[in-house]
XYZ file of C-alpha atoms in Angstrom:
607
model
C -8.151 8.663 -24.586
C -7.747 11.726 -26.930
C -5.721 14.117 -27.178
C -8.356 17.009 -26.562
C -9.545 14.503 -23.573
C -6.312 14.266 -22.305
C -6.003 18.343 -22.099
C -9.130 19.048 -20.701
C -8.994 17.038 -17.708
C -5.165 18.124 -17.472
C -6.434 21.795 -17.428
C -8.849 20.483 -15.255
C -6.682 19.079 -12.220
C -4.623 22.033 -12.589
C -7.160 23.670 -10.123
C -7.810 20.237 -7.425
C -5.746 17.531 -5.848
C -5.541 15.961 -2.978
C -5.221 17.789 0.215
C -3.357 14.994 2.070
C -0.634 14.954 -1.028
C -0.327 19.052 0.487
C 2.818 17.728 2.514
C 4.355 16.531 -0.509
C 5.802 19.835 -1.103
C 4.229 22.631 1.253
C 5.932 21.156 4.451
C 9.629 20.490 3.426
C 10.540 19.403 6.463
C 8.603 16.008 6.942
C 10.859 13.502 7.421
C 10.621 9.898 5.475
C 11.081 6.425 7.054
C 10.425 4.485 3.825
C 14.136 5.363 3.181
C 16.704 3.241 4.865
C 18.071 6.287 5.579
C 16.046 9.092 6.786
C 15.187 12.342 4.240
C 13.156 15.408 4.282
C 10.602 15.164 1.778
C 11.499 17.952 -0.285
C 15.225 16.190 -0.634
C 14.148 13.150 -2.472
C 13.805 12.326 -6.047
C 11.141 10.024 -5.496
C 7.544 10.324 -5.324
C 5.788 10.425 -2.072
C 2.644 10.413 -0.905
C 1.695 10.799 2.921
C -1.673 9.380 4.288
C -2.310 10.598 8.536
C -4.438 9.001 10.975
C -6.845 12.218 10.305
C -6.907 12.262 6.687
C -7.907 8.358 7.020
C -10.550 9.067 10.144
C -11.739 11.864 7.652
C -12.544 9.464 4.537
C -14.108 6.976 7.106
C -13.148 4.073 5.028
C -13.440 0.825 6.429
C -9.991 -0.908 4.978
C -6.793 1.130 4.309
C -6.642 0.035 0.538
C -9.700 2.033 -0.038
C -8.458 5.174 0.786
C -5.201 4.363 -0.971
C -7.388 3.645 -4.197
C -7.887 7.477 -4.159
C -4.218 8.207 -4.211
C -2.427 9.243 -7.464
C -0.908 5.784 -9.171
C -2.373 3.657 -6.710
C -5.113 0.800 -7.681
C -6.745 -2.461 -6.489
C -8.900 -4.985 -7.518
C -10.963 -7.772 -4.969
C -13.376 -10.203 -5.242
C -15.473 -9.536 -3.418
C -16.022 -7.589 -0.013
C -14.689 -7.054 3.217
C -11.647 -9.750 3.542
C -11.455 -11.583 0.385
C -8.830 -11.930 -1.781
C -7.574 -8.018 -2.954
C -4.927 -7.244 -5.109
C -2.898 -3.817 -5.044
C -1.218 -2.077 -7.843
C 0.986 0.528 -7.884
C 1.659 2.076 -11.341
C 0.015 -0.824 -13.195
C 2.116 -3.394 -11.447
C 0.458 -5.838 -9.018
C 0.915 -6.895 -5.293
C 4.028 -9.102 -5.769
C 6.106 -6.010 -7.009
C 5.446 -3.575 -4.217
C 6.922 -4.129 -0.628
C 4.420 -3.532 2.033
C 6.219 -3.082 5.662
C 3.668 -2.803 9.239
C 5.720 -0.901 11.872
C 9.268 -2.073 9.987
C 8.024 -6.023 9.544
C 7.893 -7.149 5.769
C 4.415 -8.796 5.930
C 4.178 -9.968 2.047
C 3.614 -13.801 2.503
C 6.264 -16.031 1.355
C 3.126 -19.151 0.912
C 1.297 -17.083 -1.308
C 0.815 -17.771 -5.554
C 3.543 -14.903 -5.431
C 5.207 -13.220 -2.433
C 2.904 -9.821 -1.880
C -0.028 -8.435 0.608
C -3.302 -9.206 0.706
C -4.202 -5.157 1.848
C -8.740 -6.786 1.931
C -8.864 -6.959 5.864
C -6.558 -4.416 7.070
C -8.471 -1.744 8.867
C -7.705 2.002 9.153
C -8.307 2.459 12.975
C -4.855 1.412 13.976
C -3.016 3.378 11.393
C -0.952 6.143 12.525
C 0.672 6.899 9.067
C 1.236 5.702 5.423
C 4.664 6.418 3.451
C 3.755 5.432 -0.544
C 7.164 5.355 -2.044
C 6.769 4.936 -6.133
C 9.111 4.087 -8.371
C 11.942 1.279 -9.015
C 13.264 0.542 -5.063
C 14.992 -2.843 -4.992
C 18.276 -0.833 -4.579
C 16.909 -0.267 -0.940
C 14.578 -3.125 -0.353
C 15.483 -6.240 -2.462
C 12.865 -7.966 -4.386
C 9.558 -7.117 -4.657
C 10.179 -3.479 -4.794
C 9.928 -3.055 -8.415
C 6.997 -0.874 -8.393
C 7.426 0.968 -4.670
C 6.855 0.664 -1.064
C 4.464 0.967 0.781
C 5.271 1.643 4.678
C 2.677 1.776 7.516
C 2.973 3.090 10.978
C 0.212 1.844 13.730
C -0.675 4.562 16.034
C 1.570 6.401 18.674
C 1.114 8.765 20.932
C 0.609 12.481 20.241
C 0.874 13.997 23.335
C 2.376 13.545 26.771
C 0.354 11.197 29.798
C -1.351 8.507 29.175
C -4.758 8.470 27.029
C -7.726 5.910 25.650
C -10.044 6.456 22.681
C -12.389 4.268 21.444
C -14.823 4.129 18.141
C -17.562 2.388 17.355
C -19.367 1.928 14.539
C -22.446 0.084 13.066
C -24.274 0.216 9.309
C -25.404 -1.764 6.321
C -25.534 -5.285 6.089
C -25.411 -5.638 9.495
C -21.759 -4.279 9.583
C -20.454 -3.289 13.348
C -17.038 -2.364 14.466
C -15.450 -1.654 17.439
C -11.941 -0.819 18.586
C -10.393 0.373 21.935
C -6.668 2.185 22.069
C -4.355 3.345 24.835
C -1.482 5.541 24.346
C 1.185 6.901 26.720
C 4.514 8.768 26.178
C 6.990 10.648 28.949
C 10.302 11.770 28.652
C 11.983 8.610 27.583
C 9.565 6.263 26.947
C 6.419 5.527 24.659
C 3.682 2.890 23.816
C 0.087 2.417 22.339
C -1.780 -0.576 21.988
C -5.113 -1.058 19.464
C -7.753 -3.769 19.516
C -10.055 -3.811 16.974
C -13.111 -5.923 16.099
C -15.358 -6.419 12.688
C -18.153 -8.308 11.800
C -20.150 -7.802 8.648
C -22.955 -9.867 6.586
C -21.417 -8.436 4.094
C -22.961 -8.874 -0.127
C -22.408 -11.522 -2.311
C -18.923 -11.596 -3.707
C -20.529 -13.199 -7.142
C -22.463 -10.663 -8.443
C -26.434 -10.502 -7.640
C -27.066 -9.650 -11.136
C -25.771 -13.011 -12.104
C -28.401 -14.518 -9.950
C -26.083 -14.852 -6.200
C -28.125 -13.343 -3.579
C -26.663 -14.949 -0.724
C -24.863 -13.035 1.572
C -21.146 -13.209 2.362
C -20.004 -12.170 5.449
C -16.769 -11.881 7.141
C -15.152 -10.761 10.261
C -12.063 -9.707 11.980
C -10.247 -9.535 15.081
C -7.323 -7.326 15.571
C -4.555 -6.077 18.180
C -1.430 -4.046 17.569
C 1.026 -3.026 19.733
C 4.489 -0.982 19.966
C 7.139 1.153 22.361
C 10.510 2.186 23.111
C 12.382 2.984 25.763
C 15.240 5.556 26.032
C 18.020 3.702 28.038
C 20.457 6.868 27.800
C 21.752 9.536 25.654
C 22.781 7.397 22.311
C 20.275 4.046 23.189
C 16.759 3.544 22.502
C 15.290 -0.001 22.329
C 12.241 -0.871 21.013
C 9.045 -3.377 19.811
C 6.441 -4.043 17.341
C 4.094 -6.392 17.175
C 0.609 -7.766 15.391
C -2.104 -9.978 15.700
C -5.142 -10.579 13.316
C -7.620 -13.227 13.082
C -9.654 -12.857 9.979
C -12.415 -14.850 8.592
C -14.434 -13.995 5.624
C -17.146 -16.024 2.828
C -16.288 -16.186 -0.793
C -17.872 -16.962 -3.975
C -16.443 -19.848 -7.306
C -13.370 -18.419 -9.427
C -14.304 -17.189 -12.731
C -15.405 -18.614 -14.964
C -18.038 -19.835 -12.930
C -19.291 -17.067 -11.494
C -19.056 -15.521 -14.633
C -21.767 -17.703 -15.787
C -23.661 -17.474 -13.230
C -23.230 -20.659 -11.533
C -24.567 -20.888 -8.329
C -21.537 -20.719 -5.978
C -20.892 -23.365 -3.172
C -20.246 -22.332 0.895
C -16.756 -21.615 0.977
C -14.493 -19.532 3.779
C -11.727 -18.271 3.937
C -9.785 -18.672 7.284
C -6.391 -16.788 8.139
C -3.956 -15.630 11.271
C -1.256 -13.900 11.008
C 1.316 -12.184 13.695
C 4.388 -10.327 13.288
C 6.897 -8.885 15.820
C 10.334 -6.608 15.277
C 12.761 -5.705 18.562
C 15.719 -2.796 17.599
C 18.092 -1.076 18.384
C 19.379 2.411 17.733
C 22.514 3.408 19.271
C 25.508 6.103 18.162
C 28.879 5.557 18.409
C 32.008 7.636 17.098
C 29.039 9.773 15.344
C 28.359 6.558 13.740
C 24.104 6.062 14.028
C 23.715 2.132 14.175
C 20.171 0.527 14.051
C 19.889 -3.147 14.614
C 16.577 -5.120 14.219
C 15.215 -8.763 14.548
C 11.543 -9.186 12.836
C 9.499 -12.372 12.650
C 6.297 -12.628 10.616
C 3.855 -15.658 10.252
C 0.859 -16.367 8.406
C -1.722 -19.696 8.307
C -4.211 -19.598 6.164
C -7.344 -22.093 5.225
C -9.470 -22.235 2.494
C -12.810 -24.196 2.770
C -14.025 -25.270 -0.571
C -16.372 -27.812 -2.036
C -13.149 -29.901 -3.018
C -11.997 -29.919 0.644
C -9.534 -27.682 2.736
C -5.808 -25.838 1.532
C -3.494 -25.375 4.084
C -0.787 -22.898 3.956
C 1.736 -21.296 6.061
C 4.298 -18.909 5.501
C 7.135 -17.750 7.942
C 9.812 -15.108 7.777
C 12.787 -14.669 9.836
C 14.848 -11.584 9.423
C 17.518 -9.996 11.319
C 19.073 -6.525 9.685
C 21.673 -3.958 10.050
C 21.873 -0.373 9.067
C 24.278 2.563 9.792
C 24.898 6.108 8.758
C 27.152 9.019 9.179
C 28.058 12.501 8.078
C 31.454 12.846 6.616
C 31.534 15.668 5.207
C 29.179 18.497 5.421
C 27.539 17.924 2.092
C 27.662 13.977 2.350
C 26.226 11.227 4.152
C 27.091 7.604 3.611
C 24.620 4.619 4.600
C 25.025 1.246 4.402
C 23.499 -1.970 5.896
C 22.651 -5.586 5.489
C 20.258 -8.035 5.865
C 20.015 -12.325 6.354
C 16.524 -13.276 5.575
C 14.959 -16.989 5.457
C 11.548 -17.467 3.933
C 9.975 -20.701 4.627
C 6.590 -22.009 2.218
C 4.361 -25.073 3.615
C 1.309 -26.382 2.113
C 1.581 -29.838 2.760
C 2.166 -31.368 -0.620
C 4.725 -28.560 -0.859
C 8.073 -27.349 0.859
C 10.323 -24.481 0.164
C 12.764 -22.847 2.667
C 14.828 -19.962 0.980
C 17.894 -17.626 2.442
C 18.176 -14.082 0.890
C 21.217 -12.377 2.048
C 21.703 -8.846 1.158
C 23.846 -6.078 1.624
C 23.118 -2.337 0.353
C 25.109 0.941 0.281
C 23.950 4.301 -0.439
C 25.728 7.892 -0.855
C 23.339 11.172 -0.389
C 24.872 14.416 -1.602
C 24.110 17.642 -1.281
C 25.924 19.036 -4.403
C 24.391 22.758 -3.879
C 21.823 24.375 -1.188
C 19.325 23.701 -3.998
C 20.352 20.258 -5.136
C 20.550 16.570 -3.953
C 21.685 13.807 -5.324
C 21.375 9.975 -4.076
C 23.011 6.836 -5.287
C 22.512 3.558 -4.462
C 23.492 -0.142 -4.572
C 22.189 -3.283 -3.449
C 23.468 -7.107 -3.860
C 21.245 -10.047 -3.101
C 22.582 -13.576 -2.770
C 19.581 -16.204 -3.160
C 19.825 -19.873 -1.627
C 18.243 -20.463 -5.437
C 19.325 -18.379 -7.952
C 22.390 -17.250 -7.079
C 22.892 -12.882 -7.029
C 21.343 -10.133 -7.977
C 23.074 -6.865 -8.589
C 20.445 -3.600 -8.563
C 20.979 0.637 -8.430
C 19.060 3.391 -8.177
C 20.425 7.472 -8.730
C 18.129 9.948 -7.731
C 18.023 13.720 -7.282
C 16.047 16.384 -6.106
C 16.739 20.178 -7.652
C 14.568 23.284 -5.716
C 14.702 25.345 -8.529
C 13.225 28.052 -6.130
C 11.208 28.735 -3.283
C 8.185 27.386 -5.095
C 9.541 24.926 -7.683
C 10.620 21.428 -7.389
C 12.046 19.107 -10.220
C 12.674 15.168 -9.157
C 14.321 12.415 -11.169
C 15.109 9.207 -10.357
C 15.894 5.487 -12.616
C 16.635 2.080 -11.371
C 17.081 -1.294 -11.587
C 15.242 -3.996 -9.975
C 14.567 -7.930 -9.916
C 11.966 -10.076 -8.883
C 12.554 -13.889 -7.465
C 9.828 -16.834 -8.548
C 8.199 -17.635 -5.401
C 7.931 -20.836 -3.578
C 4.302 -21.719 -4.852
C 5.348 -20.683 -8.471
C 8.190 -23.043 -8.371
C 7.411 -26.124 -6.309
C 3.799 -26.397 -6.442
C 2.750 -29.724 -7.583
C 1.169 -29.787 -11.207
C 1.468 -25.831 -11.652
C 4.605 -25.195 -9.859
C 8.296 -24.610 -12.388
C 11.512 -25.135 -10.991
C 13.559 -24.140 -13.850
C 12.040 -20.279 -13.145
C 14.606 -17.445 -13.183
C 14.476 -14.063 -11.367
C 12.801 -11.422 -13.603
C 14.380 -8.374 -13.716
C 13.399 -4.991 -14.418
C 14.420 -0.988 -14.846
C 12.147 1.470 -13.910
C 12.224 6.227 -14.227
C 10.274 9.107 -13.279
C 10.287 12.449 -14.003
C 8.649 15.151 -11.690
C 8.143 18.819 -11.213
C 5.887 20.541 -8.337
C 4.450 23.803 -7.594
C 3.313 25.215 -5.223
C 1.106 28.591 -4.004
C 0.987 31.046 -1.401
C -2.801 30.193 -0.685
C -1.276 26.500 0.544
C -2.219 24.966 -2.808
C -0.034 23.319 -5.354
C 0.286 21.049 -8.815
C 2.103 17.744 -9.292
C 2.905 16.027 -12.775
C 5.226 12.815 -12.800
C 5.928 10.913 -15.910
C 6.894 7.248 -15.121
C 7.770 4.005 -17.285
C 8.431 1.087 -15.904
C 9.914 -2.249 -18.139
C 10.022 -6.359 -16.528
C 11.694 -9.227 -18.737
C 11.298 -12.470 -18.534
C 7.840 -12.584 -16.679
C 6.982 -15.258 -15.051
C 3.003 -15.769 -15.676
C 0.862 -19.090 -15.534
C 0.534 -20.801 -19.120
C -3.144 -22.630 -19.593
C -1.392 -25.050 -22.182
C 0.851 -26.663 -20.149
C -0.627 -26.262 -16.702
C 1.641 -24.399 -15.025
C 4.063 -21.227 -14.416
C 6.521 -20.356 -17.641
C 9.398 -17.668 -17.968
C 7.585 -15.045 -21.090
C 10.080 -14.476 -23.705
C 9.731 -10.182 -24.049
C 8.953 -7.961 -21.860
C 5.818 -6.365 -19.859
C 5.782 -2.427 -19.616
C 4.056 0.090 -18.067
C 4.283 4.146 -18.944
C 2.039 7.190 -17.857
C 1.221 10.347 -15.955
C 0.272 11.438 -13.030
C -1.236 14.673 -11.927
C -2.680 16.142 -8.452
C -3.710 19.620 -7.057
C -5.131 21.072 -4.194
C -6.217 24.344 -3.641
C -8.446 26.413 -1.236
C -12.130 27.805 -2.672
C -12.868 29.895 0.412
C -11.402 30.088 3.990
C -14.076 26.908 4.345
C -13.813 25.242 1.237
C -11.413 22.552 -0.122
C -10.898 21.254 -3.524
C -8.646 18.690 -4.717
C -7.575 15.822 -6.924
C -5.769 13.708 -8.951
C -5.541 11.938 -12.628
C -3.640 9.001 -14.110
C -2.813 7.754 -17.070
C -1.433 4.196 -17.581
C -0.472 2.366 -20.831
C 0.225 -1.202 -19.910
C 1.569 -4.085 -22.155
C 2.378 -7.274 -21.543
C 4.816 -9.412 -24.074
C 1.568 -10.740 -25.458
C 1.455 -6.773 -26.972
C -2.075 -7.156 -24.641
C -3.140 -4.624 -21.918
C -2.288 -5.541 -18.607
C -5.182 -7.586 -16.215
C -7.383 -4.674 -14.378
C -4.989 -1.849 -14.917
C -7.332 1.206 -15.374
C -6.189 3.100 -18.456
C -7.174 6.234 -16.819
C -8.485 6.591 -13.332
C -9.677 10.237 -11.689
C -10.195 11.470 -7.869
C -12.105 14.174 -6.983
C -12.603 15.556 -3.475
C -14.806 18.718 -1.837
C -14.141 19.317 1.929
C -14.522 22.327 4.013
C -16.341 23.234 7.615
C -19.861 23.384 7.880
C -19.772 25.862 10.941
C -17.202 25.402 14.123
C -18.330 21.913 15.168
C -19.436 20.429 11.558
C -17.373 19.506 8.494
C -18.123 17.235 5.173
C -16.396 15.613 2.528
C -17.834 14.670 -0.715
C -15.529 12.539 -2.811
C -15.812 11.221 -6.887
C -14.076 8.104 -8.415
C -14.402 7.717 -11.991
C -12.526 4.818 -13.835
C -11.888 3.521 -17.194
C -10.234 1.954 -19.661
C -10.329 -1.173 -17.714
C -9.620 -4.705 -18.881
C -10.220 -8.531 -17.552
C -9.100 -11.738 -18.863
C -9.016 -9.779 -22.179
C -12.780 -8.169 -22.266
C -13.169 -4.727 -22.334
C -14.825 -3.619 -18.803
C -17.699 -1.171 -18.430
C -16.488 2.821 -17.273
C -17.601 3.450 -13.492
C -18.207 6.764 -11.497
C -18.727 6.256 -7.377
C -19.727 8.710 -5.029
C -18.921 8.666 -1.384
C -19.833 11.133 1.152
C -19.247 12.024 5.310
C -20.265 14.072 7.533
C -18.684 15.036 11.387
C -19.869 16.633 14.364
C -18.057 17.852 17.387
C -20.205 16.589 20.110
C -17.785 18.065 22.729
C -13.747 18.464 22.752
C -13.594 15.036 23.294
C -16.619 13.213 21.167
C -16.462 13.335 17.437
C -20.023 11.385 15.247
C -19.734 10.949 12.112
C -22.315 9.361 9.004
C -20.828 8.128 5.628
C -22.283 6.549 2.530
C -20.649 4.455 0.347
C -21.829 4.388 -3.441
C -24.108 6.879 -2.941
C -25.538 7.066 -6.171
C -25.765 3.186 -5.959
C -23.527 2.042 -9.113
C -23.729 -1.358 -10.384
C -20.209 -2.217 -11.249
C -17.715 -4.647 -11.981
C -13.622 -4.427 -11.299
C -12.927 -8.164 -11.545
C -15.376 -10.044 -14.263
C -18.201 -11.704 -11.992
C -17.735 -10.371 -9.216
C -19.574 -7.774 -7.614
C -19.220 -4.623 -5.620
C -21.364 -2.856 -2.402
C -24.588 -1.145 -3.386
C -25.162 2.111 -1.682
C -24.160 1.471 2.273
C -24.560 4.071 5.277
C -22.273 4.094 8.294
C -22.745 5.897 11.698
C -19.912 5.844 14.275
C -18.610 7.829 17.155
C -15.357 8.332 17.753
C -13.917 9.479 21.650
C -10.825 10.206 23.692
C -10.360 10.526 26.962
């Protein structure tokens, strides 16, 4: 991009962003959970973005990654539709260097090609709230925090009593969904439980233009659960818990699809469950919180070769406590004992990560705070793992924020990349990384505001699959990745939204190569406002480029997407949204293809 480019849309943003990032700075007094220990927003040096069950029911996306494809930083890749195999990046970096937690359970799978998230069938209408932490966080999390973390809240209750609402939903290829949720909360005690159901014919995940016009479909079942209970002044217990059932069609790998071969019948089958029970309890102004999590995941794939099995299991149990001791500082510390189990038959890896993590938060003036943080990891493989972070926030005044924060960070080979037979290495060694940010915000008096962050992030000794020998290798040199992000919001009228974001990423890998489908620049635009008391729309622009795969150059893309609500009654909300709406043919991985224009009509109720 030039210089002049690089300006324009700069002066551009300066004027839009996106009016969910608002809370970044305009509400101070959010509070984080991402952290292991608790902060206001407006106290932390890293960046945060905040994603609410409205801002999600407002996009009317169908899977949470979509809507977090919108987000500053943030993108993803899949081939294919609803439920096939999607990878996330944060900053450039893929899936297996961001930590993705579901009501406090780590649900990265330990039997995957490397320990990350699959975000292609989880749905939005269970979602309470998204924390997207960016930035080097193995200090608090371990491995696979390199690039952030991303920390999701199912839905809770917003009010006293006990309440239901329910949404369904039905549109293009033969796509309905359907989910039911019940909510209650009193003095001392709260739960909410979601069931949710999908089933799509879906589009062919090889692209049509390569001559693949079957359909293929997928579907999903889904149920979610939590609550606590208040069992006196300094108790509160608690549970989590998931269950989702997802099946979905896909199409060859590349190159075969590629080349248009015609692809055979093959499905992909998985199940996965999680569950956490804690504790939180003071004592001697001490704030304990004890936790036991357990998270599970079988998958199948069908293909013309025959079935892979898989299964993954994690068993974690974790400490964490906190105090005050002096008015300007607060010490945290914690631990963890975590065993990872891979089984794929031919296969078998069972792994004990044992962890322990301290951090000091200061508050050096009114204006300034500093935190500092240390972690050490003792694998059953590879022996330990030292990693830090420092960050600080400075609220230069009323309306100005600076943030800063640098750390180190490490990623361990995972079971399949190790003791796979014919690709797997067992000689791999942890990689290890170091990762800073720089950030300043503004913000107005009309509720708008402007975000920059500069970011770099550096790995050695990557581990990446080798084609002449077959199998995973340690990369002599390392892989970077170094940019900018901006975002704005601000109000046209009393009615009228406008907002936005921009980023720039330079990737390299040791090969001196950009990195696989990391946009080189990627840009969000989104109009909102009220069409009258009962009626509201959103009209929202994606534009990407700079794009690579496999080493070819990928065309530039622009997508449209558009909604529209109406208050039926306090109580009844419809709502109409099309996807693609100028019907782009594009590409994000080589051969695969994407939705043509789609519409979507729902109604959403509570009662």
């Amino acid at each position: 991009m030039t210089r002049l480019a690089i300006l324009a849309t700069t002066a551009a943003i300066a004027t839009v962003a996106q009016a969910q990032d608002q809370d970044s700075f305009v509400l101070p007094d959010i509070t984080l959970t991402a952290f292991q220990t608790p902060a206001e927003i407006g106290q932390t040096g890293a960046t945060v973005d905040i994603v609410t069950r409205a801002d999600l029911q407002a996009a009317g996306t169908t899977r949470v990654v979509d809507y977090l494809t919108t987000l500053p930083g943030i993108s993803a890749s899949s081939n294919g539709g609803f439920g096939t195999q999607t990878t996330l990046r944060m900053r450039g970096l893929p899936g297996q260097y961001v930590k993705v937690l579901v009501d406090g359970i780590d649900v990265t799978d330990p039997s995957g090609t490397q320990i990350s998230f699959d975000p292609g069938a989880l749905m939005i209408d269970d979602i309470d709230r998204i924390e997207v932490l960016k930035g080097p966080q193995s200090a608090l999390y371990g491995s696979e925090a390199i690039g952030g973390v991303i920390a999701i809240t199912t839905r809770r209750p917003d009010e006293n009593g006990i309440r239901q609402a329910a949404t369904v939903e039905y549109g293009s290829n033969a796509s309905a969904k359907g989910s039911y949720s019940l909510t209650g909360r009193g003095d001392d005690y709260d739960f909410a439980v979601t069931a949710t159901r999908l089933k799509t014919d879906g589009f062919s995940a090889a692209d049509e233009n390569n001559g693949n016009s079957e359909d293929d479909g997928a579907e999903a079942s889904r149920v979610s659960a939590s609550g606590s209970y208040q069992l006196g002044p300094d108790l509160r217990v608690g549970a989590a818990a998931f269950w989702q059932k997802t099946r979905a069609d896909f199409d060859e790998s590349y190159p075969a699809v590629a080349d248009g071969i015609a692809p055979y019948v093959e499905v992909s089958r998985s199940k996965s469950r999680g569950a956490r029970v804690f504790a939180d309890y003071t004592i001697a102004g001490v704030n304990n919180h004890v936790s036991a999590q357990r998270y599970v995941i079988d998958r199948k794939l069908t293909e013309d070769p025959g079935d892979y099995v898989t299964r993954g299991e994690r068993t974690e149990l974790t400490y964490k406590g906190d105090t005050q001791v002096h008015d300007q500082v607060t010490l945290s510390w914690g631990g963890t004992h975590s065993q990872e189990t891979l089984d794929q038959g031919a296969a078998e890896a069972d792994f004990i990560i044992n962890s322990a993590f301290a951090e000091a938060r200061l508050a050096a003036t009114p204006d300034l705070d500093i935190a500092l943080s240390g972690r050490h990891d003792h694998h059953s493989a590879f022996g330990s793992e030292n990693t830090g972070r420092l960050a600080l926030a400075w609220r230069v005044t009323d309306d100005w924020l600076l943030r800063a924060q640098i750390g180190t960070g490490f990623r361990a080979p995972s079971p399949y990349e190790l003791y796979t037979p014919v690709y797997g290495n067992p000689d791999l060694k942890p990689e290890t990384s170091r990762g800073i940010e720089f950030g300043a915000e503004r913000k107005f008096a009309n509720d708008g505001f402007v975000r920059a962050t500069v970011f770099q992030s550096r790995i050695t000794d990557l581990i990446d699959y080798d084609f002449t020998t077959s199998s995973y290798a340690q990369v002599a040199g390392d892989s970077r990745t170094r940019g900018v992000e901006l975002s704005a919001a601000a109000p046209l009228t009393d009615r009228i939204r406008i907002s936005g974001n921009f980023t720039y990423t330079d990737s390299e890998g040791p090969d001196g190569m950009a990195l696989n489908r990391v946009p080189a620049r990627a840009l969000n635009l989104r109009l909102e406002g009220d069409a009258g008391p009962s009626a509201r729309y959103m009209l929202g622009l994606s534009h990407v480029s700079g794009l690579t795969d496999r080493g070819q150059d990928m065309p530039t893309y622009t997508v449209v997407n558009a909604a529209v609500e109406y208050d039926f009654s306090t109580s009844a909300t419809g709502y109409l949204r099309i996807e693609n709406l100028l019907d782009e043919e594009y590409q994000v991985v080589r051969g695969y293809g994407t939705s043509d224009r789609a519409v979507y009509a729902g109604i959403r109720a509570s009662f």
